[in-house]
Coordinates of C-alpha atoms in Angstrom, one line a residue:
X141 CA 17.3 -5.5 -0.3
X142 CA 14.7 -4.4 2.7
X143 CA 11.3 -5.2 2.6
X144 CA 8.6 -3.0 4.4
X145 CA 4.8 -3.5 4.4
X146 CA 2.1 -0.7 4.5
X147 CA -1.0 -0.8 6.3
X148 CA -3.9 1.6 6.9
X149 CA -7.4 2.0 7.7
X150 CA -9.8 4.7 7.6
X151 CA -11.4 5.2 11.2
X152 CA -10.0 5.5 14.6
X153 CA -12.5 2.9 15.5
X154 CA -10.8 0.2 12.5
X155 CA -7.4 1.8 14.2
X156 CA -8.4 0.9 18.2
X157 CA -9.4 -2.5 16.9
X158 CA -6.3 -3.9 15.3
X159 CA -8.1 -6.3 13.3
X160 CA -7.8 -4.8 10.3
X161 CA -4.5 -3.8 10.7
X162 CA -3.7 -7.6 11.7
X163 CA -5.2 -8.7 8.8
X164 CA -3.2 -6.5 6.3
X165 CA -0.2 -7.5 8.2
X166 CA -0.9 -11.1 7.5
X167 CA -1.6 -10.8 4.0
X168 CA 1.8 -9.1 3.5
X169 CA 3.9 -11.6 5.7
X170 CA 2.4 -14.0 3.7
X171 CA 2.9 -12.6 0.2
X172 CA 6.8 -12.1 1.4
X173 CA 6.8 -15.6 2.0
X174 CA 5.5 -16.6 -1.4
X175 CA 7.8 -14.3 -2.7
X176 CA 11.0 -15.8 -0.9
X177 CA 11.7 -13.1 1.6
X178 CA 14.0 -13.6 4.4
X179 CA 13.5 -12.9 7.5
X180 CA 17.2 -11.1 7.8
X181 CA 15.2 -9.2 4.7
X182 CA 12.6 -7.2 6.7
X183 CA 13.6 -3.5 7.7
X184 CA 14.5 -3.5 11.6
X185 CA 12.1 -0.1 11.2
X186 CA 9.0 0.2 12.1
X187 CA 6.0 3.2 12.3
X188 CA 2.5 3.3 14.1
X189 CA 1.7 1.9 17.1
X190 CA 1.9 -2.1 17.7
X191 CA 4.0 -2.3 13.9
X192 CA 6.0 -5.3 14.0
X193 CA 9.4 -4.6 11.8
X194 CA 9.4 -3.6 8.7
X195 CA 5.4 -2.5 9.2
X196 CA 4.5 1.6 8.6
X197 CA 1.0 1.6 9.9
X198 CA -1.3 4.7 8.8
X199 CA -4.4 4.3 11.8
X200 CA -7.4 6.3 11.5
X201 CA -6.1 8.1 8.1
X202 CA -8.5 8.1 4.7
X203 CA -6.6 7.6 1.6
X204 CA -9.6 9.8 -0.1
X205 CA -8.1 12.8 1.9
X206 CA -4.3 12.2 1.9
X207 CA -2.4 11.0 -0.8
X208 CA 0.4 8.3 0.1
X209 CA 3.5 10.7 0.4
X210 CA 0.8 12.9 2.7
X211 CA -0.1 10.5 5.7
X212 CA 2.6 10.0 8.3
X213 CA 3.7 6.4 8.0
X214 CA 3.4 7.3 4.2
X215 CA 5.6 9.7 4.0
X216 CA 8.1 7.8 6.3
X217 CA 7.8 4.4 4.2
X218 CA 8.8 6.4 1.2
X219 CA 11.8 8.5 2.7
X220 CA 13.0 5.0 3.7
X221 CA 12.9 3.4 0.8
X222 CA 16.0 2.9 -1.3
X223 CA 16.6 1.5 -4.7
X224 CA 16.3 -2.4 -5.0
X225 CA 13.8 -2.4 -2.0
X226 CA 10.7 -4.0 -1.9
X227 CA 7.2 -2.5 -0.8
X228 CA 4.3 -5.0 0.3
X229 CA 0.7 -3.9 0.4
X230 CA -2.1 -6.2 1.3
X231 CA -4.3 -4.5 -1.0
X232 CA -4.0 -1.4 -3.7
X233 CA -6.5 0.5 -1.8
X234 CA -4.4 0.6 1.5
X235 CA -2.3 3.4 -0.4
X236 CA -4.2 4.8 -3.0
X237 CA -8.1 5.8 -4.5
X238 CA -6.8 8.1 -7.1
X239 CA -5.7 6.4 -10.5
X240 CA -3.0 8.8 -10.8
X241 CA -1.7 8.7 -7.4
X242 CA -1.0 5.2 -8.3
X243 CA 0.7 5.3 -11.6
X244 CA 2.7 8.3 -9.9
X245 CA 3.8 5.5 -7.6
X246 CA 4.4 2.7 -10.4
X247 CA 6.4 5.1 -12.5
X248 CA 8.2 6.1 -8.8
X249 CA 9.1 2.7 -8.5
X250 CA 10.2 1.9 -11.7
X251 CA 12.3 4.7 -11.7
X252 CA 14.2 4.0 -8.2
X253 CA 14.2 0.4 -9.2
X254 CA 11.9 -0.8 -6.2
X255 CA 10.0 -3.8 -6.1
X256 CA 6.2 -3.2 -5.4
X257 CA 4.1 -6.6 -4.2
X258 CA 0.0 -6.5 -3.7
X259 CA -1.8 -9.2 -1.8
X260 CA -5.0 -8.5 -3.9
X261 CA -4.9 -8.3 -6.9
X262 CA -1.6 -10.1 -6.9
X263 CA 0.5 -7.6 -8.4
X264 CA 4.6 -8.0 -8.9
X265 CA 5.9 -4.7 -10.8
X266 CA 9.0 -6.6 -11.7
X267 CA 6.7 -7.9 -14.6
X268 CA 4.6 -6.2 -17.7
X269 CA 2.2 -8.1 -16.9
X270 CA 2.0 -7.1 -13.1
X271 CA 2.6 -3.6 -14.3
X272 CA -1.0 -3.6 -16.4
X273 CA -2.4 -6.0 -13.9
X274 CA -1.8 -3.2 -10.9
X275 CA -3.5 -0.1 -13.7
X276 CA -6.5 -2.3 -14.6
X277 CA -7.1 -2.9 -10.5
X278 CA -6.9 0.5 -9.6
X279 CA -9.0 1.7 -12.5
X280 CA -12.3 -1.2 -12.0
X281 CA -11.7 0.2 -7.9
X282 CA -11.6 3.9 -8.5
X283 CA -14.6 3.5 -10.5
X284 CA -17.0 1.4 -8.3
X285 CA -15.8 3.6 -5.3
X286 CA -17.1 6.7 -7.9
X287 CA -20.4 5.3 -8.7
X288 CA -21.0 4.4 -4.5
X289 CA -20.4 8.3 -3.8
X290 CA -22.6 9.3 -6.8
X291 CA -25.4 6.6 -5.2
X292 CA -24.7 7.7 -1.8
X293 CA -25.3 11.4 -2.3
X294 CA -28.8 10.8 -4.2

């Protein structure tokens, strides 16, 4: 089993700063810890500048525009990935706005037998219940980040 986290945020400015990226990254070293990770587990890879291991940063890339599979450390993360693997993001929204971007990724994982774990909502795929847990998050986000555009552009 390797383990590899995903980070991103939007702007170049969030990117230059680090602190959201440092943030993320703590959330998923610390999820990998509740989850019993090793350190010997964590992928000796890494992508984007200042990763640690086992860390694909996306900096400066909106997940409105690019799909998961479509942004560079993305599309890496996933070409690494192997069955029994684990993926850790901090939060559903680091890889995906689109409902069924997401469930493409579930069923993905399922699939290749890889282990998905979210930070917030705490989400383990390796359950039913983490399973419904992730659709229900990803649905309540995709439609609050709706009704925002829909305000924004009155």
């Amino acid at each position: 089993m390797t383990v590899r986290f995903y980070t991103r945020v939007s702007t170049e400015e969030q990117a230059s700063s680090g602190l959201g990226l440092m943030a993320q990254a703590r959330a998923c070293i610390e999820l990998a810890g509740i989850a019993g990770v090793k350190p010997e587990d964590w992928d000796t890879e890494c992508y984007g500048d200042d990763s640690v291991p086992g860390q694909y940063t996306d900096g400066g890339v909106s997940a409105w525009k690019k799909r998961l599979e479509d942004r560079p450390a993305g599309r890496a993360l996933l070409e690494a990935t192997k069955p029994g693997d684990t993926i850790i993001m901090s939060r559903i929204d680091r890889g995906f706005r689109s409902t069924i971007d997401f469930c493409q990724f579930i069923k993905m994982c399922i699939d290749k037998d890889i282990k998905f774990l979210c930070h917030a909502p705490r989400v383990n795929l390796a359950t039913a219940n983490g399973r419904a847990a992730a659709q229900r998050s990803e649905e309540h986000t995709s439609e609050l980040q709706s009704l925002a555009y829909l305000v924004c552009r009155l």
